[in-house]
Amino acid sequence: MAASSVFGSSSLCSPMFTQTSFAPSHGASLSVRCASTSSDLDPGVPPLKHRRAAEENIRDEARRNNPCHNFSAKYVPFNADPSSSESYSLDEIVYRSRSGGLLDVQHDMDALKKFDGNYWRSLFDSRVGKTNWPYGSGVWSKKEWVLPEIDSDDIVSAFEGNSNLFWAERFGKHFLGMNDLWVKHCGISHTGSFKDLGMTVLVSQVNRLRKMNRPLVGVGCASTGDTSAALSAYCAAAGIPSIVFLPANRISMAQLVQPIANGAFVLSIDTDFDGCMQLIREVTSELPIYLANSLNSLRLEGQKTAAIEILQQFDWQVPDWVIVPGGNLGNIYAFYKGFQMCKDLGVVDKIPRLVCAQAANANPLYLHFKSGWKEFKPVKAGTTFASAIQIGDPVSIDRAVYALQNCDGIVEEASEEELMDAMAQADSTGMFICPHTGVALSALIKLRSQGLINATDRTVVVSTAHGLKFTQSKVDYHSRGIKEMRCEYANPPVQVKADFGSVMDVLKKYLHTQDSKLLH
C-alpha cells in the first residue's frame, strides 16, 4: 500500500471506517483504519475527509480518530550502564536517579524500528501545516517520538514549532563569504522563544497527572525569563497554577511581564539564576509543585523536535554544522538527541557536528572544553546581555558533554562586544535577533576565521528568542550608551531641523556615503 494512503487514513479515522492493517516493506504491520469508499480502489489516494460537524471541535475530532499503536517511553538514568535495570514510568513524579544523577526519556526503539525511515519521513511530512489535533504542532507532529502514550485530549498545545528556517543570504555573503547559511528562528513561537517546544510536553504531562489525581497543586520553575514565559502561558491555557522564581533586576521587562500577564505567581528573588534554581529544587522536594526546569527531562523531548524539523525543512538532508547558544545546556543535548534518533531510526544516515556557543561572562562549558574535558568547575556567572544563558552551574553539563563528545562537537565563546556586534550585523541584513543568537553568530564568525567551518558548509544557527524581548539592549547599543564598547555598527537616528534645506543637506550627505560604499 502506498505510504500516502496510510498517513491519510491513520490520522483521519472515523466511525465509517473499517479496520485493516498496513504492512511496510520490511514486514511490520500497523493497525490503521481505511475508508470503505471508492478511493480504496486506488491505494495511492487517501480517503476524502469531510469537514467535521459544526458542533464538533478539533479535540472532539481527535477523540474518535485516535490512531492505535504500541509505542512507549520511560525514564532511565542518563547514560547508564547497559546492565542497569533502573527505570520509572513517565507517570511517576521523579527528577533524579537513585544515585542522584540526571534522568533521560528512553523510547522503545525496537517498536519504533518496526517502521523504516521512509515511513517516518512520510508520516511527519504529511502532518505539516495541518490543523488536525494535535499534529498541527511542530512538536506533536512527532508525537510517537515525544510522548507516545499520552492521550491527545490531555495535550496542551499552541501549535508551537514549525518555525522559520531563514536563509541568511546577505549576512552569510557579506560578513562570512558563505552561501548556505541558515538561521532557525525558534523564537518565532507562541511566547517568543524555543522554550515553548519543551513546555508543551511538560505541561501536557502535568495535565495528564492531575487528571489521574496525582498530588500536584501547580508547576514551578526558576527562570532567566523565557522559561517562565512559556510555563505561565501553557499553564494558563490548561488552568494549572504556575509559580515562577526570577532573579531580581536581571531579566528584561518584556520577559518579566509575560508570566505576570499570564497569571503566574511570581517571586522576584535577590539572587542569580543559580540561586533561584537551588531554591526551586528545594521547594519542589517539599511541596506538591512539579518542577519545570530542564533538570526535568520531559522538556528535552519537545526541544529535540527542532532538530528533526531542521532535517525536514532540508528535505531530510543533513547540514554540516548546527550552532546552539548554551546556558543551562539542556538544548544542546536535545538537538543531539533529535538528530541521533533520526539516524538510529533510519531517517538520515549521519548527524551534523554541533557547536555550543557561550557568553564569555558565563562560560563553564567552554572552559571545560578548553581543558580537554578534565574535571568540570562551575563559575560565578557575570553580567551579560545574553541574560538567558547567564548560568555558571548548568544542570545539564553531563548531557552537553556527552552530546558534544559523540558528534565531534566544539564549544566557542563570545565577549560582550563580539555578541552585540554580531547581533547588530545580523539586524543590518534584515534579521532582528536576540543577544543569545548574537553569541551563536559570533561563534560562527570565529570558526570561519579559524577555517574550521568552510565557505561551502551548510550551517544552521539556532536563534532561541525573538529580538523584541531585548529591545533595551538594542537601544543601548545603537545609542552608544554601553560603557567601554565601541558599538561599531551603531545606527543612531540623526537629529535635524524641521525645514527643507536642513533635511536636504542631511539626505545628500547620507546618499553620498551610500554611493561611496557602492563604489568600494
Short mmCIF file of C-alpha atoms in Angstrom, two decimals:
data_model
loop_
_atom_site.label_atom_id
_atom_site.label_comp_id
_atom_site.label_asym_id
_atom_site.label_seq_id
_atom_site.Cartn_x
_atom_site.Cartn_y
_atom_site.Cartn_z
CA MET A 1 0.00 0.00 0.00
CA ALA A 2 1.35 3.42 -0.84
CA ALA A 3 2.54 5.49 2.12
CA SER A 4 0.23 8.40 1.36
CA SER A 5 -2.90 6.32 1.83
CA VAL A 6 -1.70 5.10 5.20
CA PHE A 7 -0.95 8.55 6.51
CA GLY A 8 -4.20 9.95 5.26
CA SER A 9 -6.20 7.22 6.88
CA SER A 10 -4.32 6.53 10.11
CA SER A 11 -4.70 10.10 11.32
CA LEU A 12 -8.19 10.66 9.91
CA CYS A 13 -10.17 7.77 11.35
CA SER A 14 -13.94 7.98 11.66
CA PRO A 15 -16.80 5.66 12.64
CA MET A 16 -17.45 4.85 8.97
CA PHE A 17 -14.01 3.30 8.61
CA THR A 18 -13.26 -0.38 8.81
CA GLN A 19 -10.20 -1.95 10.39
CA THR A 20 -7.32 -3.10 8.23
CA SER A 21 -3.57 -3.18 8.51
CA PHE A 22 -0.57 -1.67 6.79
CA ALA A 23 2.48 -3.77 6.13
CA PRO A 24 5.67 -1.79 5.42
CA SER A 25 8.21 -3.27 3.05
CA HIS A 26 10.16 -4.82 5.91
CA GLY A 27 7.20 -6.81 7.18
CA ALA A 28 5.89 -4.83 10.17
CA SER A 29 2.19 -4.17 10.45
CA LEU A 30 0.45 -1.11 11.79
CA SER A 31 -3.19 -1.06 12.75
CA VAL A 32 -4.95 1.72 10.86
CA ARG A 33 -8.45 2.50 9.63
CA CYS A 34 -9.23 2.78 5.96
CA ALA A 35 -12.40 4.13 4.42
CA SER A 36 -14.52 1.66 2.55
CA THR A 37 -15.14 4.12 -0.27
CA SER A 38 -14.28 4.34 -3.93
CA SER A 39 -10.88 5.75 -3.00
CA ASP A 40 -9.91 2.25 -1.82
CA LEU A 41 -9.81 1.24 -5.48
CA ASP A 42 -6.64 3.29 -5.80
CA PRO A 43 -4.38 2.60 -2.80
CA GLY A 44 -2.32 5.70 -3.64
CA VAL A 45 -5.25 8.03 -2.97
CA PRO A 46 -6.17 8.80 0.66
CA PRO A 47 -9.86 8.70 1.53
CA LEU A 48 -11.66 12.01 1.24
CA LYS A 49 -12.06 13.69 4.59
CA HIS A 50 -15.27 15.58 5.10
CA ARG A 51 -15.45 18.70 7.21
CA ARG A 52 -16.28 17.88 10.83
CA ALA A 53 -19.76 18.58 12.14
CA ALA A 54 -20.42 22.14 13.29
CA GLU A 55 -20.95 21.09 16.89
CA GLU A 56 -17.61 19.24 16.98
CA ASN A 57 -14.23 20.87 17.70
CA ILE A 58 -10.77 19.58 16.85
CA ARG A 59 -10.37 17.87 20.24
CA ASP A 60 -13.67 16.05 19.75
CA GLU A 61 -12.48 15.01 16.31
CA ALA A 62 -9.19 13.72 17.75
CA ARG A 63 -11.00 11.60 20.35
CA ARG A 64 -12.72 9.49 17.72
CA ASN A 65 -9.78 9.48 15.29
CA ASN A 66 -7.10 8.47 17.77
CA PRO A 67 -4.77 6.00 15.96
CA CYS A 68 -3.70 2.82 17.73
CA HIS A 69 -0.08 1.86 18.34
CA ASN A 70 2.06 0.16 20.96
CA PHE A 71 4.88 2.70 21.31
CA SER A 72 6.07 3.59 24.80
CA ALA A 73 8.72 5.52 26.74
CA LYS A 74 10.11 5.60 30.27
CA TYR A 75 12.63 7.41 32.46
CA VAL A 76 16.07 5.81 32.82
CA PRO A 77 19.28 7.10 34.41
CA PHE A 78 21.13 9.27 31.89
CA ASN A 79 23.98 7.45 30.11
CA ALA A 80 23.53 4.46 32.40
CA ASP A 81 25.42 1.21 32.12
CA PRO A 82 23.55 -1.14 29.73
CA SER A 83 23.16 -3.61 32.58
CA SER A 84 21.19 -1.11 34.67
CA SER A 85 17.58 -2.11 35.33
CA GLU A 86 16.54 1.18 36.96
CA SER A 87 13.60 2.81 35.22
CA TYR A 88 10.46 4.78 36.01
CA SER A 89 7.12 5.35 34.36
CA LEU A 90 6.63 8.79 32.87
CA ASP A 91 3.60 8.98 35.17
CA GLU A 92 5.87 8.99 38.22
CA ILE A 93 7.00 12.29 39.71
CA VAL A 94 10.74 11.83 39.67
CA TYR A 95 13.60 14.07 38.54
CA ARG A 96 16.77 12.23 39.59
CA SER A 97 18.03 8.66 39.53
CA ARG A 98 18.65 6.72 42.73
CA SER A 99 22.29 7.83 42.63
CA GLY A 100 21.29 11.48 42.26
CA GLY A 101 22.15 11.66 38.57
CA LEU A 102 20.14 13.00 35.65
CA LEU A 103 17.33 11.07 34.04
CA ASP A 104 16.60 10.65 30.35
CA VAL A 105 13.47 9.66 28.46
CA GLN A 106 14.13 6.36 26.70
CA HIS A 107 11.82 5.27 23.90
CA ASP A 108 11.06 1.70 22.91
CA MET A 109 13.33 1.81 19.90
CA ASP A 110 12.58 -1.79 18.92
CA ALA A 111 8.91 -0.88 18.45
CA LEU A 112 9.79 2.27 16.51
CA LYS A 113 12.27 0.38 14.32
CA LYS A 114 9.48 -1.83 13.01
CA PHE A 115 8.83 1.07 10.65
CA ASP A 116 11.56 2.25 8.32
CA GLY A 117 12.96 5.71 7.70
CA ASN A 118 10.74 6.31 4.70
CA TYR A 119 7.67 5.62 6.82
CA TRP A 120 8.65 8.19 9.46
CA ARG A 121 9.67 10.82 6.89
CA SER A 122 6.37 10.45 5.07
CA LEU A 123 4.31 10.42 8.27
CA PHE A 124 5.92 13.58 9.65
CA ASP A 125 5.73 15.37 6.30
CA SER A 126 2.03 14.53 5.99
CA ARG A 127 1.24 16.48 9.15
CA VAL A 128 2.98 19.77 8.37
CA GLY A 129 0.69 22.79 8.21
CA LYS A 130 -2.44 20.87 9.18
CA THR A 131 -4.98 21.69 11.90
CA ASN A 132 -5.59 18.07 12.94
CA TRP A 133 -5.27 17.94 16.73
CA PRO A 134 -2.58 17.70 17.95
CA TYR A 135 -0.47 17.06 14.84
CA GLY A 136 -0.53 20.63 13.56
CA SER A 137 2.07 21.43 16.22
CA GLY A 138 5.70 21.04 15.16
CA VAL A 139 6.25 19.13 18.41
CA TRP A 140 3.17 16.91 18.39
CA SER A 141 3.54 16.11 14.69
CA LYS A 142 6.31 13.84 16.09
CA LYS A 143 4.11 12.58 18.94
CA GLU A 144 5.24 8.95 18.58
CA TRP A 145 8.81 10.09 19.32
CA VAL A 146 7.88 12.51 22.10
CA LEU A 147 5.13 11.27 24.47
CA PRO A 148 3.68 8.26 22.66
CA GLU A 149 1.32 7.18 25.43
CA ILE A 150 -0.38 10.48 26.26
CA ASP A 151 -3.98 10.83 25.19
CA SER A 152 -4.48 13.63 22.68
CA ASP A 153 -7.18 15.06 24.92
CA ASP A 154 -4.58 15.76 27.65
CA ILE A 155 -2.25 17.69 25.35
CA VAL A 156 -1.82 21.43 25.94
CA SER A 157 -0.60 23.00 22.71
CA ALA A 158 -0.47 26.38 21.00
CA PHE A 159 0.54 24.71 17.70
CA GLU A 160 4.13 25.64 18.53
CA GLY A 161 7.12 24.80 16.37
CA ASN A 162 7.09 24.79 12.58
CA SER A 163 9.36 27.82 12.90
CA ASN A 164 11.02 29.58 10.01
CA LEU A 165 14.34 28.34 8.65
CA PHE A 166 15.69 31.64 7.35
CA TRP A 167 18.24 31.73 4.54
CA ALA A 168 20.70 34.33 5.83
CA GLU A 169 21.82 35.15 2.32
CA ARG A 170 23.12 38.68 2.80
CA PHE A 171 24.69 38.12 6.22
CA GLY A 172 26.43 34.98 5.02
CA LYS A 173 27.72 36.57 1.83
CA HIS A 174 28.66 39.99 3.24
CA PHE A 175 30.24 39.02 6.56
CA LEU A 176 31.32 35.40 6.14
CA GLY A 177 31.67 34.58 2.45
CA MET A 178 29.10 31.77 2.86
CA ASN A 179 26.20 30.93 0.57
CA ASP A 180 24.49 28.17 2.59
CA LEU A 181 23.96 29.82 5.98
CA TRP A 182 20.59 29.40 7.69
CA VAL A 183 19.05 30.70 10.91
CA LYS A 184 16.43 28.56 12.63
CA HIS A 185 14.12 31.17 14.18
CA CYS A 186 12.84 29.16 17.16
CA GLY A 187 11.87 32.47 18.77
CA ILE A 188 9.03 32.82 16.27
CA SER A 189 6.80 30.87 18.60
CA HIS A 190 3.85 31.37 20.93
CA THR A 191 5.76 33.15 23.74
CA GLY A 192 8.71 34.24 21.62
CA SER A 193 11.29 31.59 22.50
CA PHE A 194 12.25 27.97 21.89
CA LYS A 195 11.14 27.13 25.44
CA ASP A 196 7.61 26.57 24.11
CA LEU A 197 8.80 23.36 22.46
CA GLY A 198 9.63 21.73 25.76
CA MET A 199 6.92 23.33 27.83
CA THR A 200 4.05 21.98 25.74
CA VAL A 201 5.32 18.48 26.57
CA LEU A 202 5.88 19.08 30.26
CA VAL A 203 2.58 20.88 30.91
CA SER A 204 0.71 18.25 28.89
CA GLN A 205 2.14 15.53 31.12
CA VAL A 206 1.21 17.54 34.22
CA ASN A 207 -2.30 17.88 32.82
CA ARG A 208 -2.41 14.09 32.46
CA LEU A 209 -1.10 13.56 36.00
CA ARG A 210 -3.66 15.93 37.52
CA LYS A 211 -6.44 14.08 35.71
CA MET A 212 -5.02 10.91 37.29
CA ASN A 213 -5.46 12.65 40.70
CA ARG A 214 -1.74 12.83 41.38
CA PRO A 215 -1.00 15.29 44.25
CA LEU A 216 0.11 18.29 42.18
CA VAL A 217 -1.06 21.77 43.13
CA GLY A 218 0.88 23.53 40.37
CA VAL A 219 4.09 23.78 38.36
CA GLY A 220 7.16 25.83 39.26
CA CYS A 221 10.40 26.95 37.67
CA ALA A 222 13.44 29.12 38.16
CA SER A 223 13.98 31.29 35.13
CA THR A 224 16.08 33.91 33.44
CA GLY A 225 12.94 34.96 31.59
CA ASP A 226 11.90 32.73 28.72
CA THR A 227 11.19 29.56 30.70
CA SER A 228 8.80 31.47 32.96
CA ALA A 229 7.01 32.97 29.95
CA ALA A 230 6.46 29.55 28.37
CA LEU A 231 5.46 27.86 31.62
CA SER A 232 2.96 30.54 32.58
CA ALA A 233 1.34 30.61 29.13
CA TYR A 234 0.83 26.86 28.85
CA CYS A 235 -0.33 26.56 32.46
CA ALA A 236 -2.80 29.39 31.89
CA ALA A 237 -4.14 27.59 28.82
CA ALA A 238 -4.65 24.43 30.88
CA GLY A 239 -5.95 26.16 34.03
CA ILE A 240 -2.98 24.96 36.09
CA PRO A 241 -1.34 27.31 38.68
CA SER A 242 2.25 28.31 37.86
CA ILE A 243 4.92 29.54 40.27
CA VAL A 244 7.96 31.40 38.97
CA PHE A 245 11.27 32.24 40.71
CA LEU A 246 13.05 35.11 38.93
CA PRO A 247 16.41 36.73 39.79
CA ALA A 248 15.60 40.33 40.75
CA ASN A 249 16.58 43.03 38.23
CA ARG A 250 18.33 40.57 35.89
CA ILE A 251 15.81 39.98 33.11
CA SER A 252 14.27 42.28 30.53
CA MET A 253 10.93 43.98 31.21
CA ALA A 254 9.44 42.19 28.19
CA GLN A 255 10.35 38.86 29.77
CA LEU A 256 9.12 39.85 33.23
CA VAL A 257 5.72 40.99 32.04
CA GLN A 258 4.88 37.70 30.29
CA PRO A 259 4.42 35.49 33.39
CA ILE A 260 2.71 38.37 35.21
CA ALA A 261 0.23 38.82 32.35
CA ASN A 262 -0.43 35.07 32.22
CA GLY A 263 -1.38 35.00 35.90
CA ALA A 264 1.69 33.24 37.32
CA PHE A 265 2.63 33.66 40.99
CA VAL A 266 5.96 35.46 40.52
CA LEU A 267 8.66 35.67 43.17
CA SER A 268 11.42 38.21 42.47
CA ILE A 269 14.38 36.91 44.45
CA ASP A 270 17.59 38.73 45.33
CA THR A 271 19.94 36.21 43.78
CA ASP A 272 21.10 34.98 40.37
CA PHE A 273 19.63 32.15 38.31
CA ASP A 274 21.76 29.52 40.03
CA GLY A 275 20.40 30.70 43.39
CA CYS A 276 16.82 30.56 42.09
CA MET A 277 17.45 27.09 40.73
CA GLN A 278 18.69 25.83 44.09
CA LEU A 279 15.62 27.27 45.82
CA ILE A 280 13.08 25.81 43.38
CA ARG A 281 14.66 22.37 43.70
CA GLU A 282 14.37 22.56 47.49
CA VAL A 283 10.79 23.83 47.32
CA THR A 284 9.58 21.17 44.87
CA SER A 285 11.04 18.46 47.07
CA GLU A 286 8.82 19.64 49.94
CA LEU A 287 5.63 20.89 48.27
CA PRO A 288 3.31 19.32 45.65
CA ILE A 289 4.71 21.58 42.92
CA TYR A 290 6.00 19.94 39.73
CA LEU A 291 9.49 21.04 38.67
CA ALA A 292 9.55 22.53 35.18
CA ASN A 293 13.24 23.31 34.68
CA SER A 294 15.34 21.36 32.19
CA LEU A 295 16.53 19.13 35.03
CA ASN A 296 13.20 17.56 34.10
CA SER A 297 13.97 15.51 31.01
CA LEU A 298 10.43 15.86 29.60
CA ARG A 299 11.36 19.35 28.43
CA LEU A 300 14.10 17.98 26.21
CA GLU A 301 11.66 15.67 24.41
CA GLY A 302 9.92 18.72 22.99
CA GLN A 303 13.09 20.65 22.29
CA LYS A 304 14.60 17.80 20.29
CA THR A 305 11.86 18.20 17.68
CA ALA A 306 13.55 21.41 16.46
CA ALA A 307 16.42 19.23 15.23
CA ILE A 308 14.02 16.89 13.44
CA GLU A 309 12.29 19.92 11.96
CA ILE A 310 15.58 21.23 10.55
CA LEU A 311 16.12 17.94 8.72
CA GLN A 312 12.54 18.03 7.50
CA GLN A 313 12.95 21.58 6.17
CA PHE A 314 16.03 20.47 4.22
CA ASP A 315 14.02 17.61 2.70
CA TRP A 316 15.79 15.23 5.09
CA GLN A 317 19.29 16.28 4.06
CA VAL A 318 21.74 16.70 6.94
CA PRO A 319 23.50 20.07 7.40
CA ASP A 320 27.22 20.13 8.15
CA TRP A 321 27.02 22.27 11.29
CA VAL A 322 24.39 23.35 13.81
CA ILE A 323 25.31 26.10 16.29
CA VAL A 324 23.29 26.42 19.51
CA PRO A 325 23.62 29.03 22.31
CA GLY A 326 24.21 27.31 25.65
CA GLY A 327 23.35 28.29 29.23
CA ASN A 328 21.79 25.52 31.31
CA LEU A 329 22.86 23.22 28.45
CA GLY A 330 19.73 21.11 28.01
CA ASN A 331 19.17 22.42 24.48
CA ILE A 332 22.49 21.26 23.02
CA TYR A 333 21.71 17.73 24.23
CA ALA A 334 18.15 17.99 22.94
CA PHE A 335 19.40 18.83 19.44
CA TYR A 336 21.88 15.95 19.60
CA LYS A 337 19.14 13.58 20.75
CA GLY A 338 16.82 14.64 17.93
CA PHE A 339 19.48 14.18 15.27
CA GLN A 340 20.70 10.89 16.73
CA MET A 341 17.19 9.49 16.96
CA CYS A 342 16.69 10.24 13.27
CA LYS A 343 19.90 8.37 12.47
CA ASP A 344 19.07 5.41 14.70
CA LEU A 345 15.65 5.02 13.06
CA GLY A 346 16.99 5.23 9.51
CA VAL A 347 15.52 8.65 8.71
CA VAL A 348 19.02 10.00 7.90
CA ASP A 349 22.41 8.32 7.66
CA LYS A 350 24.52 10.76 9.72
CA ILE A 351 24.26 13.67 12.13
CA PRO A 352 25.75 17.18 11.91
CA ARG A 353 28.59 18.49 14.03
CA LEU A 354 27.28 20.60 16.88
CA VAL A 355 28.73 23.81 18.28
CA CYS A 356 27.69 25.13 21.68
CA ALA A 357 28.19 28.89 21.97
CA GLN A 358 28.56 30.55 25.37
CA ALA A 359 28.89 34.13 26.58
CA ALA A 360 32.43 34.67 27.88
CA ASN A 361 30.95 36.03 31.11
CA ALA A 362 29.15 32.72 31.74
CA ASN A 363 31.34 30.10 30.10
CA PRO A 364 31.81 26.99 32.29
CA LEU A 365 31.33 24.58 29.37
CA TYR A 366 33.81 26.49 27.22
CA LEU A 367 36.44 26.32 29.98
CA HIS A 368 35.71 22.61 30.42
CA PHE A 369 36.14 22.05 26.67
CA LYS A 370 39.40 24.02 26.51
CA SER A 371 40.79 21.95 29.39
CA GLY A 372 40.32 18.78 27.34
CA TRP A 373 37.20 17.76 29.23
CA LYS A 374 39.04 17.49 32.54
CA GLU A 375 37.18 17.98 35.81
CA PHE A 376 34.27 20.38 35.42
CA LYS A 377 34.27 23.51 37.57
CA PRO A 378 31.23 25.79 37.90
CA VAL A 379 31.86 29.53 37.63
CA LYS A 380 30.22 32.61 39.08
CA ALA A 381 28.33 33.93 36.07
CA GLY A 382 29.00 37.57 35.27
CA THR A 383 26.52 40.01 33.80
CA THR A 384 25.86 39.50 30.11
CA PHE A 385 23.45 40.96 27.56
CA ALA A 386 22.67 37.31 26.75
CA SER A 387 20.81 37.11 30.07
CA ALA A 388 19.03 33.81 29.37
CA ILE A 389 22.37 31.98 29.31
CA GLN A 390 23.87 33.79 32.31
CA ILE A 391 24.35 30.50 34.15
CA GLY A 392 27.54 29.40 35.89
CA ASP A 393 26.50 25.98 37.21
CA PRO A 394 24.46 24.35 34.42
CA VAL A 395 22.18 21.48 35.36
CA SER A 396 22.71 19.63 32.07
CA ILE A 397 26.52 19.73 32.00
CA ASP A 398 26.78 15.93 31.72
CA ARG A 399 24.24 15.84 28.90
CA ALA A 400 26.09 18.56 26.98
CA VAL A 401 29.47 16.88 27.29
CA TYR A 402 28.01 13.56 26.17
CA ALA A 403 26.40 15.18 23.13
CA LEU A 404 29.49 17.10 22.04
CA GLN A 405 31.84 14.17 22.51
CA ASN A 406 29.59 11.95 20.40
CA CYS A 407 29.33 14.32 17.43
CA ASP A 408 32.88 15.72 17.35
CA GLY A 409 31.42 18.95 18.67
CA ILE A 410 33.03 22.25 19.55
CA VAL A 411 32.46 24.90 22.23
CA GLU A 412 33.16 28.57 21.49
CA GLU A 413 32.63 31.77 23.44
CA ALA A 414 31.78 35.40 22.68
CA SER A 415 32.69 38.56 24.56
CA GLU A 416 30.02 41.15 25.22
CA GLU A 417 31.29 43.35 22.40
CA GLU A 418 31.50 40.43 19.99
CA LEU A 419 27.96 39.23 20.66
CA MET A 420 26.49 42.73 20.44
CA ASP A 421 28.36 43.48 17.22
CA ALA A 422 27.20 40.19 15.72
CA MET A 423 23.61 40.99 16.70
CA ALA A 424 23.88 44.42 15.06
CA GLN A 425 25.43 42.95 11.92
CA ALA A 426 22.63 40.39 11.63
CA ASP A 427 19.97 43.03 12.19
CA SER A 428 21.54 45.20 9.48
CA THR A 429 20.86 42.41 6.97
CA GLY A 430 17.16 42.12 7.78
CA MET A 431 17.07 39.96 10.89
CA PHE A 432 16.02 41.12 14.36
CA ILE A 433 17.68 38.68 16.69
CA CYS A 434 18.24 38.29 20.42
CA PRO A 435 21.67 38.66 22.10
CA HIS A 436 21.86 34.88 22.55
CA THR A 437 21.70 34.42 18.79
CA GLY A 438 24.44 37.06 18.67
CA VAL A 439 26.54 34.67 20.78
CA ALA A 440 25.95 31.87 18.27
CA LEU A 441 26.72 34.10 15.27
CA SER A 442 29.87 35.35 16.96
CA ALA A 443 30.97 31.73 17.43
CA LEU A 444 30.32 31.14 13.73
CA ILE A 445 32.42 34.18 12.78
CA LYS A 446 35.32 32.85 14.87
CA LEU A 447 35.09 29.31 13.50
CA ARG A 448 35.01 30.67 9.94
CA SER A 449 38.10 32.79 10.58
CA GLN A 450 39.86 29.73 12.02
CA GLY A 451 38.98 27.71 8.92
CA LEU A 452 37.04 25.09 10.90
CA ILE A 453 33.80 25.95 9.08
CA ASN A 454 34.26 26.21 5.33
CA ALA A 455 32.61 28.68 2.96
CA THR A 456 30.51 25.94 1.35
CA ASP A 457 29.46 24.16 4.57
CA ARG A 458 25.71 24.11 5.12
CA THR A 459 25.43 25.71 8.55
CA VAL A 460 22.41 26.34 10.76
CA VAL A 461 22.48 28.85 13.61
CA VAL A 462 19.72 28.32 16.17
CA SER A 463 18.02 31.56 17.21
CA THR A 464 16.47 30.94 20.59
CA ALA A 465 14.29 34.00 21.27
CA HIS A 466 12.60 36.90 19.50
CA GLY A 467 14.53 40.16 19.32
CA LEU A 468 11.51 42.10 20.56
CA LYS A 469 12.21 40.71 24.04
CA PHE A 470 15.56 42.52 24.11
CA THR A 471 14.86 45.96 22.67
CA GLN A 472 16.62 47.78 25.52
CA SER A 473 19.93 46.14 24.67
CA LYS A 474 19.49 47.26 21.07
CA VAL A 475 18.63 50.80 22.18
CA ASP A 476 21.73 50.89 24.37
CA TYR A 477 23.91 49.65 21.53
CA HIS A 478 22.64 51.97 18.81
CA SER A 479 22.74 54.99 21.11
CA ARG A 480 26.34 54.07 22.01
CA GLY A 481 25.31 54.01 25.64
CA ILE A 482 27.30 50.92 26.64
CA LYS A 483 30.43 51.72 28.62
CA GLU A 484 33.75 50.52 27.18
CA MET A 485 32.09 49.28 23.98
CA ARG A 486 32.75 50.89 20.60
CA CYS A 487 29.37 49.82 19.20
CA GLU A 488 30.97 49.72 15.76
CA TYR A 489 27.73 49.04 13.89
CA ALA A 490 25.56 51.53 15.78
CA ASN A 491 22.95 53.33 13.68
CA PRO A 492 21.50 56.16 15.82
CA PRO A 493 18.81 58.50 14.46
CA VAL A 494 20.02 61.82 13.06
CA GLN A 495 18.62 64.95 14.68
CA VAL A 496 17.61 67.52 12.05
CA LYS A 497 15.67 70.79 11.99
CA ALA A 498 12.16 70.78 10.54
CA ASP A 499 12.98 72.69 7.34
CA PHE A 500 13.53 71.59 3.76
CA GLY A 501 17.10 72.84 3.42
CA SER A 502 18.35 71.06 6.52
CA VAL A 503 16.65 67.79 5.53
CA MET A 504 18.11 68.01 2.01
CA ASP A 505 21.63 68.63 3.36
CA VAL A 506 21.43 65.61 5.62
CA LEU A 507 20.00 63.38 2.90
CA LYS A 508 22.64 64.42 0.33
CA LYS A 509 25.42 63.66 2.80
CA TYR A 510 23.85 60.26 3.54
CA LEU A 511 23.38 59.38 -0.14
CA HIS A 512 26.95 60.37 -0.91
CA THR A 513 28.10 57.98 1.81
CA GLN A 514 25.99 55.20 0.32
CA ASP A 515 27.44 55.92 -3.15
CA SER A 516 30.95 55.62 -1.73
CA LYS A 517 30.08 52.27 -0.19
CA LEU A 518 28.75 51.01 -3.52
CA LEU A 519 31.90 52.17 -5.30
CA HIS A 520 34.04 50.22 -2.88
#
